Amino acid sequence: MNSYGSFPGARPRRLRTTPAMRRMVAETRLHPADLILPAFVREGITEPVPIQAMPGVVQHTRDTLRKAAVEALEAGVSGIMLFGVPEDAKKDAAGTAGTDPDGILQVAVRDVKAEVGDELVIMSDLCLDEFTDHGHCGVLDADGRVDNDATLERYAEMAQVQADAGVHVVGPSGMMDGQVGVIRDALDTIGKEDVSILAYTAKYSSAFYGPFREAVGSSLKGDRKTYQQDPANLRESMRELALDLEEGADMVMVKPAGPYLDVLAKVAEAVDVPVAAYQISGEYAMVEAAAEKGWIDRDKAILETLTGIRRAGAGMILTYWATEVAQNLSAGR
């Protein structure tokens, strides 16, 4: 008599026999609505500028950004996260281009809002690093260290000008202590209670950000280890999570995604707010580079990485493949 609790009676392979069977019993599914497209818009260019370390990704002109937003919307992508790249001459120690109502990021938000309205969730990076001449995420004190509380004042201003431009969600990515609460107060003060905050709750000081720094024309000197999280720490992320929720975060994020799936899973288990993960530039670049050399199957690798992030607990995934993957999912590929 066969024992059905163990082999030979129990044969899990029965549920893997055909594509239809595997699809039916799949525990994790990707959907276009899970995806958010990060996009870069650069001031003063007339044609898109390819990002060498991220094949297929560009710094957009204002016109091509509009087209990218429409393409993402038509593919079923839920949101677009905008990063502004100012002209070098406009960078300064305080990142004033980031709070200029006519700065490139605010202009881009208005452009995309005019193009897609409320049909696509428009998100904006709320950080100073793209706009400072030293490349750090905040203003510096006399000793060259990032001044947390002075930076919060700048973040409050940024939140207000981005909200005035029409953004739906702000994404404070600088990892300053108290940033979510200060931004929430700043938004509410000007009657922008409906603007959501996607907290970069666990943003690690990662080696995988390299290509992104080309994408935003970073002027970074030194590193960000005094404010971004240590890759060795998980409990610290849970403390950051508790603080962000207490301060009013509407959504929370883990960044990077792939190397921190354990953190993502812990965060997802602990909260009742939406959870995002950012598949960052280095994760993208590794797959593209390996595929270019013929070492891996590009399309299968992309889906596998995204499925892993979704399985770990992310309800939203920021990925540079968002539009492409959404198109393929909608087509049944």
Coordinates of C-alpha atoms in Angstrom, one line a residue, residues 104 149 218 227 247-248 271-272:
I104 CA 13.6 70.5 -13.9
D149 CA 18.0 68.9 10.9
S218 CA 26.0 62.7 -9.5
Y227 CA 23.0 58.2 6.8
E247 CA 5.5 59.7 11.6
G248 CA 2.7 59.1 9.0
V271 CA 2.9 46.1 8.4
D272 CA -0.6 46.7 7.1

